[in-house]
Every structure is written in structure tokens, then in C-alpha cells.
Amino acid sequence: MTLGFSFSIIVGIHSTWGKVRLLHVRAVSVAICVVLSFAFTLGTDPISPAAAAPAPTARAVVYELMKLINKHRAAHHVAPLTLDRAQSTCSMRHAKHMAAQDFISHDDFPSDVCTPHAWAGENVGEAAGNPLTGAAALDRDMMAEGPCPDVGCPNGEFEQHGHYLNLINRRYTRVGIGVCISRGQVWISEDFTDGRNLR
């Protein structure tokens, strides 16, 4: 008869800093994983740990961001945005482009806005770890920029408040959201438009 007992503790701490390029917003993603595993054997195989929950999909992240954006707009008495599926396809291309470069950029803006518009704006970001948690942290940091202290955002103030201003801009009626989950990171491109010339 075999009698064995094993006990293991694995603790991992992972911390990353992501930058929302151009506007210098930093998002922190910290994941702490503690795994305790016990196996008591009496001539049998150890008990296997339960399967991990499936990772969130890009679609789930898009809908979470849409919910957060419209919640912010409602709090500021601004009409909700409509998710523009055609623009989301183009925004997804930009999110994939950033993931492939491993670099946050606005280098395709405004050409990556592929739907009719008179006004457009773009927010981009990257976070490591759980995609839903990372996306929510980016959104929170963008809103934390707050409004410009001076009317018209002179002297480069837009650079420090642009994400916030895009999120609650009354001109915008539609948004395309592209999400790419790659190598443990979530890459986000949000393209806001006024939807002019729509048929």
C-alpha cells in the first residue's frame, strides 16, 4: 500500500505598466495568483485541481467598454453612443496593428476611421492580465483625466485630457471599438464619430 502526502504553495505576482500613448496615462495591472494544491494518495492518483474559468473574449470586452462609456455619458447628461459595427471592424484592424507592433499608437488615425463623419476622435490603450480588468482600468484612467481647466484646452491641455473629452463629447453619436487579446495583453482602439452622412 502506498501512502503519500504533498503540499505546495505557488505565489506569483505580476505587475505591468501600460501607457496610453500620446496622453501619458498609465494603467497598472497587477495579478496575484495563489495556488494551493493538496494531494493525499492511498494507492490512487492525486486529486486534480478544478479547471480554470475561460478567459474573457474580445466581444465581452467590447460590450463591457460600451456599457462603461454610456454610463459615463449618462452621468454627464450626454446621450448614449451607438456601437458602430462597421467602424468596429476598422478599429479592430488598428488594435491588431498595435498588438503586432507591440506599441500603442495613433499612427493610422484618421485613416482608420472608415465610416462617414465630420468629427472623429480616437482613444487607444494596452493593459496586461485579465482583459476585462485591464480594459476597465484603462477606461477608469481615461475618465480620471477630467475636463480641461481652461476653456478651449489651450497650451497642450488637450494632451492631458483628450481621452476624457472623447468619451463624453456631445458631438459624437457613434463609436467603433476594436479589441485584440494577444500574448497576455489586451489592445483597445475606440474611434468616436458624429455619424454624419449616414444613409
PDB file of C-alpha atoms in Angstrom:
ATOM      1  CA  MET A   1       0.000   0.000   0.000  1.00  0.00           C
ATOM      2  CA  THR A   2       1.270   3.462  -0.915  1.00  0.00           C
ATOM      3  CA  LEU A   3       0.706   6.386   1.383  1.00  0.00           C
ATOM      4  CA  GLY A   4       1.872   9.831   0.361  1.00  0.00           C
ATOM      5  CA  PHE A   5       1.085  13.437   1.067  1.00  0.00           C
ATOM      6  CA  SER A   6       2.185  16.512  -0.781  1.00  0.00           C
ATOM      7  CA  PHE A   7       1.572  20.182  -0.188  1.00  0.00           C
ATOM      8  CA  SER A   8       2.636  23.014  -2.434  1.00  0.00           C
ATOM      9  CA  ILE A   9       2.117  26.738  -2.459  1.00  0.00           C
ATOM     10  CA  ILE A  10       2.808  28.751  -5.573  1.00  0.00           C
ATOM     11  CA  VAL A  11       2.608  32.505  -5.315  1.00  0.00           C
ATOM     12  CA  GLY A  12       3.107  34.668  -8.357  1.00  0.00           C
ATOM     13  CA  ILE A  13       2.939  38.431  -8.552  1.00  0.00           C
ATOM     14  CA  HIS A  14       2.885  40.074 -11.921  1.00  0.00           C
ATOM     15  CA  SER A  15       2.897  43.837 -12.293  1.00  0.00           C
ATOM     16  CA  THR A  16       2.971  45.787 -15.526  1.00  0.00           C
ATOM     17  CA  TRP A  17       2.730  49.416 -16.520  1.00  0.00           C
ATOM     18  CA  GLY A  18       0.966  50.222 -19.771  1.00  0.00           C
ATOM     19  CA  LYS A  19       0.950  53.682 -21.328  1.00  0.00           C
ATOM     20  CA  VAL A  20      -1.848  55.202 -23.299  1.00  0.00           C
ATOM     21  CA  ARG A  21       0.390  56.816 -25.884  1.00  0.00           C
ATOM     22  CA  LEU A  22       0.286  60.494 -26.575  1.00  0.00           C
ATOM     23  CA  LEU A  23      -1.685  61.387 -23.477  1.00  0.00           C
ATOM     24  CA  HIS A  24       0.691  59.808 -20.977  1.00  0.00           C
ATOM     25  CA  VAL A  25      -1.908  57.907 -18.988  1.00  0.00           C
ATOM     26  CA  ARG A  26      -0.547  54.994 -17.053  1.00  0.00           C
ATOM     27  CA  ALA A  27      -2.597  51.935 -16.260  1.00  0.00           C
ATOM     28  CA  VAL A  28      -1.461  49.425 -13.698  1.00  0.00           C
ATOM     29  CA  SER A  29      -2.426  45.831 -13.936  1.00  0.00           C
ATOM     30  CA  VAL A  30      -1.482  43.630 -11.006  1.00  0.00           C
ATOM     31  CA  ALA A  31      -2.337  39.989 -10.957  1.00  0.00           C
ATOM     32  CA  ILE A  32      -1.729  37.912  -7.864  1.00  0.00           C
ATOM     33  CA  CYS A  33      -2.084  34.207  -8.209  1.00  0.00           C
ATOM     34  CA  VAL A  34      -2.042  31.917  -5.240  1.00  0.00           C
ATOM     35  CA  VAL A  35      -2.416  28.239  -5.890  1.00  0.00           C
ATOM     36  CA  LEU A  36      -2.696  25.780  -3.064  1.00  0.00           C
ATOM     37  CA  SER A  37      -2.635  22.180  -4.020  1.00  0.00           C
ATOM     38  CA  PHE A  38      -3.041  19.228  -1.740  1.00  0.00           C
ATOM     39  CA  ALA A  39      -2.772  15.636  -2.767  1.00  0.00           C
ATOM     40  CA  PHE A  40      -3.324  12.733  -0.460  1.00  0.00           C
ATOM     41  CA  THR A  41      -2.722   9.400  -2.047  1.00  0.00           C
ATOM     42  CA  LEU A  42      -3.580   5.971  -0.845  1.00  0.00           C
ATOM     43  CA  GLY A  43      -2.586   3.990  -3.900  1.00  0.00           C
ATOM     44  CA  THR A  44      -4.548   6.405  -6.139  1.00  0.00           C
ATOM     45  CA  ASP A  45      -3.794   9.406  -8.307  1.00  0.00           C
ATOM     46  CA  PRO A  46      -3.721  12.873  -6.738  1.00  0.00           C
ATOM     47  CA  ILE A  47      -6.883  14.942  -6.936  1.00  0.00           C
ATOM     48  CA  SER A  48      -6.617  17.281  -9.912  1.00  0.00           C
ATOM     49  CA  PRO A  49      -7.430  20.979  -9.396  1.00  0.00           C
ATOM     50  CA  ALA A  50     -10.626  22.360 -10.884  1.00  0.00           C
ATOM     51  CA  ALA A  51     -10.387  23.704 -14.420  1.00  0.00           C
ATOM     52  CA  ALA A  52      -9.743  27.432 -14.669  1.00  0.00           C
ATOM     53  CA  ALA A  53     -12.547  29.719 -15.830  1.00  0.00           C
ATOM     54  CA  PRO A  54     -12.404  30.531 -19.540  1.00  0.00           C
ATOM     55  CA  ALA A  55     -10.685  33.788 -20.461  1.00  0.00           C
ATOM     56  CA  PRO A  56     -12.924  36.700 -21.482  1.00  0.00           C
ATOM     57  CA  THR A  57     -13.404  37.128 -25.225  1.00  0.00           C
ATOM     58  CA  ALA A  58     -12.774  40.276 -27.232  1.00  0.00           C
ATOM     59  CA  ARG A  59     -16.542  40.549 -27.734  1.00  0.00           C
ATOM     60  CA  ALA A  60     -17.105  40.540 -23.953  1.00  0.00           C
ATOM     61  CA  VAL A  61     -14.545  43.348 -23.590  1.00  0.00           C
ATOM     62  CA  VAL A  62     -16.251  45.398 -26.334  1.00  0.00           C
ATOM     63  CA  TYR A  63     -19.621  45.141 -24.607  1.00  0.00           C
ATOM     64  CA  GLU A  64     -18.126  45.953 -21.203  1.00  0.00           C
ATOM     65  CA  LEU A  65     -16.447  49.061 -22.621  1.00  0.00           C
ATOM     66  CA  MET A  66     -19.679  50.084 -24.340  1.00  0.00           C
ATOM     67  CA  LYS A  67     -21.507  49.783 -21.026  1.00  0.00           C
ATOM     68  CA  LEU A  68     -18.855  51.839 -19.200  1.00  0.00           C
ATOM     69  CA  ILE A  69     -18.752  54.561 -21.872  1.00  0.00           C
ATOM     70  CA  ASN A  70     -22.513  55.048 -21.830  1.00  0.00           C
ATOM     71  CA  LYS A  71     -22.539  55.015 -18.021  1.00  0.00           C
ATOM     72  CA  HIS A  72     -20.029  57.906 -18.030  1.00  0.00           C
ATOM     73  CA  ARG A  73     -22.041  59.776 -20.628  1.00  0.00           C
ATOM     74  CA  ALA A  74     -25.258  59.374 -18.622  1.00  0.00           C
ATOM     75  CA  ALA A  75     -23.500  60.714 -15.521  1.00  0.00           C
ATOM     76  CA  HIS A  76     -22.580  63.822 -17.557  1.00  0.00           C
ATOM     77  CA  HIS A  77     -26.092  64.153 -19.064  1.00  0.00           C
ATOM     78  CA  VAL A  78     -24.844  63.270 -22.553  1.00  0.00           C
ATOM     79  CA  ALA A  79     -26.757  60.997 -24.949  1.00  0.00           C
ATOM     80  CA  PRO A  80     -25.503  57.399 -25.201  1.00  0.00           C
ATOM     81  CA  LEU A  81     -23.353  56.257 -28.104  1.00  0.00           C
ATOM     82  CA  THR A  82     -24.399  53.576 -30.572  1.00  0.00           C
ATOM     83  CA  LEU A  83     -21.911  50.794 -31.260  1.00  0.00           C
ATOM     84  CA  ASP A  84     -20.984  51.104 -34.942  1.00  0.00           C
ATOM     85  CA  ARG A  85     -20.231  47.608 -36.193  1.00  0.00           C
ATOM     86  CA  ALA A  86     -18.671  48.764 -39.467  1.00  0.00           C
ATOM     87  CA  GLN A  87     -16.337  51.144 -37.632  1.00  0.00           C
ATOM     88  CA  SER A  88     -15.588  48.435 -35.061  1.00  0.00           C
ATOM     89  CA  THR A  89     -14.155  46.304 -37.883  1.00  0.00           C
ATOM     90  CA  CYS A  90     -11.738  49.111 -38.778  1.00  0.00           C
ATOM     91  CA  SER A  91     -10.978  49.791 -35.106  1.00  0.00           C
ATOM     92  CA  MET A  92     -10.178  46.079 -34.711  1.00  0.00           C
ATOM     93  CA  ARG A  93      -7.640  46.331 -37.516  1.00  0.00           C
ATOM     94  CA  HIS A  94      -5.903  49.124 -35.631  1.00  0.00           C
ATOM     95  CA  ALA A  95      -5.965  47.163 -32.343  1.00  0.00           C
ATOM     96  CA  LYS A  96      -4.349  44.203 -34.169  1.00  0.00           C
ATOM     97  CA  HIS A  97      -1.827  46.552 -35.770  1.00  0.00           C
ATOM     98  CA  MET A  98      -0.776  47.862 -32.351  1.00  0.00           C
ATOM     99  CA  ALA A  99      -0.544  44.321 -30.941  1.00  0.00           C
ATOM    100  CA  ALA A 100       1.655  43.245 -33.873  1.00  0.00           C
ATOM    101  CA  GLN A 101       3.935  46.261 -33.306  1.00  0.00           C
ATOM    102  CA  ASP A 102       3.786  45.814 -29.513  1.00  0.00           C
ATOM    103  CA  PHE A 103       3.378  49.567 -29.351  1.00  0.00           C
ATOM    104  CA  ILE A 104       0.433  51.902 -28.675  1.00  0.00           C
ATOM    105  CA  SER A 105      -0.068  54.423 -31.454  1.00  0.00           C
ATOM    106  CA  HIS A 106      -2.384  56.762 -33.286  1.00  0.00           C
ATOM    107  CA  ASP A 107      -0.330  56.233 -36.458  1.00  0.00           C
ATOM    108  CA  ASP A 108      -3.347  55.142 -38.531  1.00  0.00           C
ATOM    109  CA  PHE A 109      -5.633  57.957 -37.329  1.00  0.00           C
ATOM    110  CA  PRO A 110      -7.707  59.340 -39.003  1.00  0.00           C
ATOM    111  CA  SER A 111      -7.393  56.884 -41.892  1.00  0.00           C
ATOM    112  CA  ASP A 112      -8.607  54.032 -39.647  1.00  0.00           C
ATOM    113  CA  VAL A 113     -11.946  55.834 -39.256  1.00  0.00           C
ATOM    114  CA  CYS A 114     -13.763  54.157 -42.129  1.00  0.00           C
ATOM    115  CA  THR A 115     -17.343  55.395 -41.684  1.00  0.00           C
ATOM    116  CA  PRO A 116     -18.756  58.752 -42.814  1.00  0.00           C
ATOM    117  CA  HIS A 117     -18.119  61.532 -40.338  1.00  0.00           C
ATOM    118  CA  ALA A 118     -17.478  65.234 -39.950  1.00  0.00           C
ATOM    119  CA  TRP A 119     -15.898  64.852 -36.491  1.00  0.00           C
ATOM    120  CA  ALA A 120     -13.843  61.962 -35.130  1.00  0.00           C
ATOM    121  CA  GLY A 121     -11.647  61.143 -32.149  1.00  0.00           C
ATOM    122  CA  GLU A 122      -9.649  58.124 -31.029  1.00  0.00           C
ATOM    123  CA  ASN A 123      -8.654  56.584 -27.711  1.00  0.00           C
ATOM    124  CA  VAL A 124      -6.160  53.713 -27.612  1.00  0.00           C
ATOM    125  CA  GLY A 125      -4.681  51.683 -24.795  1.00  0.00           C
ATOM    126  CA  GLU A 126      -2.996  48.469 -23.712  1.00  0.00           C
ATOM    127  CA  ALA A 127      -3.089  46.527 -20.478  1.00  0.00           C
ATOM    128  CA  ALA A 128      -1.718  43.200 -19.296  1.00  0.00           C
ATOM    129  CA  GLY A 129      -3.544  40.477 -17.417  1.00  0.00           C
ATOM    130  CA  ASN A 130      -7.247  39.753 -17.444  1.00  0.00           C
ATOM    131  CA  PRO A 131      -8.728  41.536 -20.498  1.00  0.00           C
ATOM    132  CA  LEU A 132     -11.899  42.730 -18.720  1.00  0.00           C
ATOM    133  CA  THR A 133      -9.994  44.029 -15.708  1.00  0.00           C
ATOM    134  CA  GLY A 134      -7.373  45.672 -17.912  1.00  0.00           C
ATOM    135  CA  ALA A 135      -9.960  47.347 -20.150  1.00  0.00           C
ATOM    136  CA  ALA A 136     -11.862  48.643 -17.120  1.00  0.00           C
ATOM    137  CA  ALA A 137      -8.611  50.046 -15.655  1.00  0.00           C
ATOM    138  CA  LEU A 138      -7.810  51.840 -18.919  1.00  0.00           C
ATOM    139  CA  ASP A 139     -11.326  53.279 -19.036  1.00  0.00           C
ATOM    140  CA  ARG A 140     -11.051  54.414 -15.406  1.00  0.00           C
ATOM    141  CA  ASP A 141      -7.707  56.132 -16.074  1.00  0.00           C
ATOM    142  CA  MET A 142      -9.072  57.859 -19.174  1.00  0.00           C
ATOM    143  CA  MET A 143     -12.032  59.238 -17.227  1.00  0.00           C
ATOM    144  CA  ALA A 144      -9.710  60.289 -14.375  1.00  0.00           C
ATOM    145  CA  GLU A 145      -8.054  62.800 -16.736  1.00  0.00           C
ATOM    146  CA  GLY A 146     -11.101  65.011 -16.194  1.00  0.00           C
ATOM    147  CA  PRO A 147     -12.037  68.152 -18.097  1.00  0.00           C
ATOM    148  CA  CYS A 148      -9.581  70.805 -19.189  1.00  0.00           C
ATOM    149  CA  PRO A 149      -9.192  73.507 -16.530  1.00  0.00           C
ATOM    150  CA  ASP A 150      -9.347  76.254 -19.172  1.00  0.00           C
ATOM    151  CA  VAL A 151     -11.956  76.813 -21.874  1.00  0.00           C
ATOM    152  CA  GLY A 152     -10.754  75.521 -25.240  1.00  0.00           C
ATOM    153  CA  CYS A 153      -7.921  73.464 -23.726  1.00  0.00           C
ATOM    154  CA  PRO A 154      -5.093  75.895 -24.626  1.00  0.00           C
ATOM    155  CA  ASN A 155      -1.345  75.239 -24.412  1.00  0.00           C
ATOM    156  CA  GLY A 156      -1.480  71.491 -24.959  1.00  0.00           C
ATOM    157  CA  GLU A 157      -4.094  70.826 -22.266  1.00  0.00           C
ATOM    158  CA  PHE A 158      -5.894  68.515 -24.687  1.00  0.00           C
ATOM    159  CA  GLU A 159      -2.899  66.171 -24.476  1.00  0.00           C
ATOM    160  CA  GLN A 160      -3.651  65.674 -20.773  1.00  0.00           C
ATOM    161  CA  HIS A 161      -7.440  65.466 -21.027  1.00  0.00           C
ATOM    162  CA  GLY A 162      -8.142  64.115 -24.537  1.00  0.00           C
ATOM    163  CA  HIS A 163      -9.366  60.645 -23.576  1.00  0.00           C
ATOM    164  CA  TYR A 164     -11.910  62.078 -21.161  1.00  0.00           C
ATOM    165  CA  LEU A 165     -13.041  64.659 -23.728  1.00  0.00           C
ATOM    166  CA  ASN A 166     -13.553  61.982 -26.394  1.00  0.00           C
ATOM    167  CA  LEU A 167     -15.566  59.792 -24.023  1.00  0.00           C
ATOM    168  CA  ILE A 168     -18.113  62.479 -23.139  1.00  0.00           C
ATOM    169  CA  ASN A 169     -18.053  64.647 -26.289  1.00  0.00           C
ATOM    170  CA  ARG A 170     -21.623  65.671 -27.193  1.00  0.00           C
ATOM    171  CA  ARG A 171     -20.762  65.768 -30.915  1.00  0.00           C
ATOM    172  CA  TYR A 172     -20.180  62.042 -31.037  1.00  0.00           C
ATOM    173  CA  THR A 173     -23.116  59.706 -31.557  1.00  0.00           C
ATOM    174  CA  ARG A 174     -21.340  56.500 -32.565  1.00  0.00           C
ATOM    175  CA  VAL A 175     -18.263  54.531 -31.544  1.00  0.00           C
ATOM    176  CA  GLY A 176     -16.312  51.698 -33.088  1.00  0.00           C
ATOM    177  CA  ILE A 177     -14.453  49.552 -30.571  1.00  0.00           C
ATOM    178  CA  GLY A 178     -11.650  47.217 -31.587  1.00  0.00           C
ATOM    179  CA  VAL A 179     -10.210  44.771 -29.059  1.00  0.00           C
ATOM    180  CA  CYS A 180      -7.288  42.431 -29.675  1.00  0.00           C
ATOM    181  CA  ILE A 181      -6.229  39.966 -26.987  1.00  0.00           C
ATOM    182  CA  SER A 182      -2.700  38.781 -27.688  1.00  0.00           C
ATOM    183  CA  ARG A 183       0.121  37.290 -25.606  1.00  0.00           C
ATOM    184  CA  GLY A 184      -1.465  38.156 -22.264  1.00  0.00           C
ATOM    185  CA  GLN A 185      -2.302  41.736 -23.240  1.00  0.00           C
ATOM    186  CA  VAL A 186      -5.480  43.496 -24.319  1.00  0.00           C
ATOM    187  CA  TRP A 187      -5.148  46.181 -27.003  1.00  0.00           C
ATOM    188  CA  ILE A 188      -8.014  48.647 -27.426  1.00  0.00           C
ATOM    189  CA  SER A 189      -8.904  51.180 -30.101  1.00  0.00           C
ATOM    190  CA  GLU A 190     -12.033  53.306 -29.638  1.00  0.00           C
ATOM    191  CA  ASP A 191     -12.996  55.505 -32.608  1.00  0.00           C
ATOM    192  CA  PHE A 192     -15.699  58.091 -31.981  1.00  0.00           C
ATOM    193  CA  THR A 193     -17.669  59.765 -34.780  1.00  0.00           C
ATOM    194  CA  ASP A 194     -20.617  62.083 -35.225  1.00  0.00           C
ATOM    195  CA  GLY A 195     -22.139  59.684 -37.797  1.00  0.00           C
ATOM    196  CA  ARG A 196     -22.805  62.412 -40.349  1.00  0.00           C
ATOM    197  CA  ASN A 197     -23.796  61.428 -43.885  1.00  0.00           C
ATOM    198  CA  LEU A 198     -25.167  58.073 -42.756  1.00  0.00           C
ATOM    199  CA  ARG A 199     -27.774  56.664 -45.130  1.00  0.00           C
TER     200      ARG A 199
END
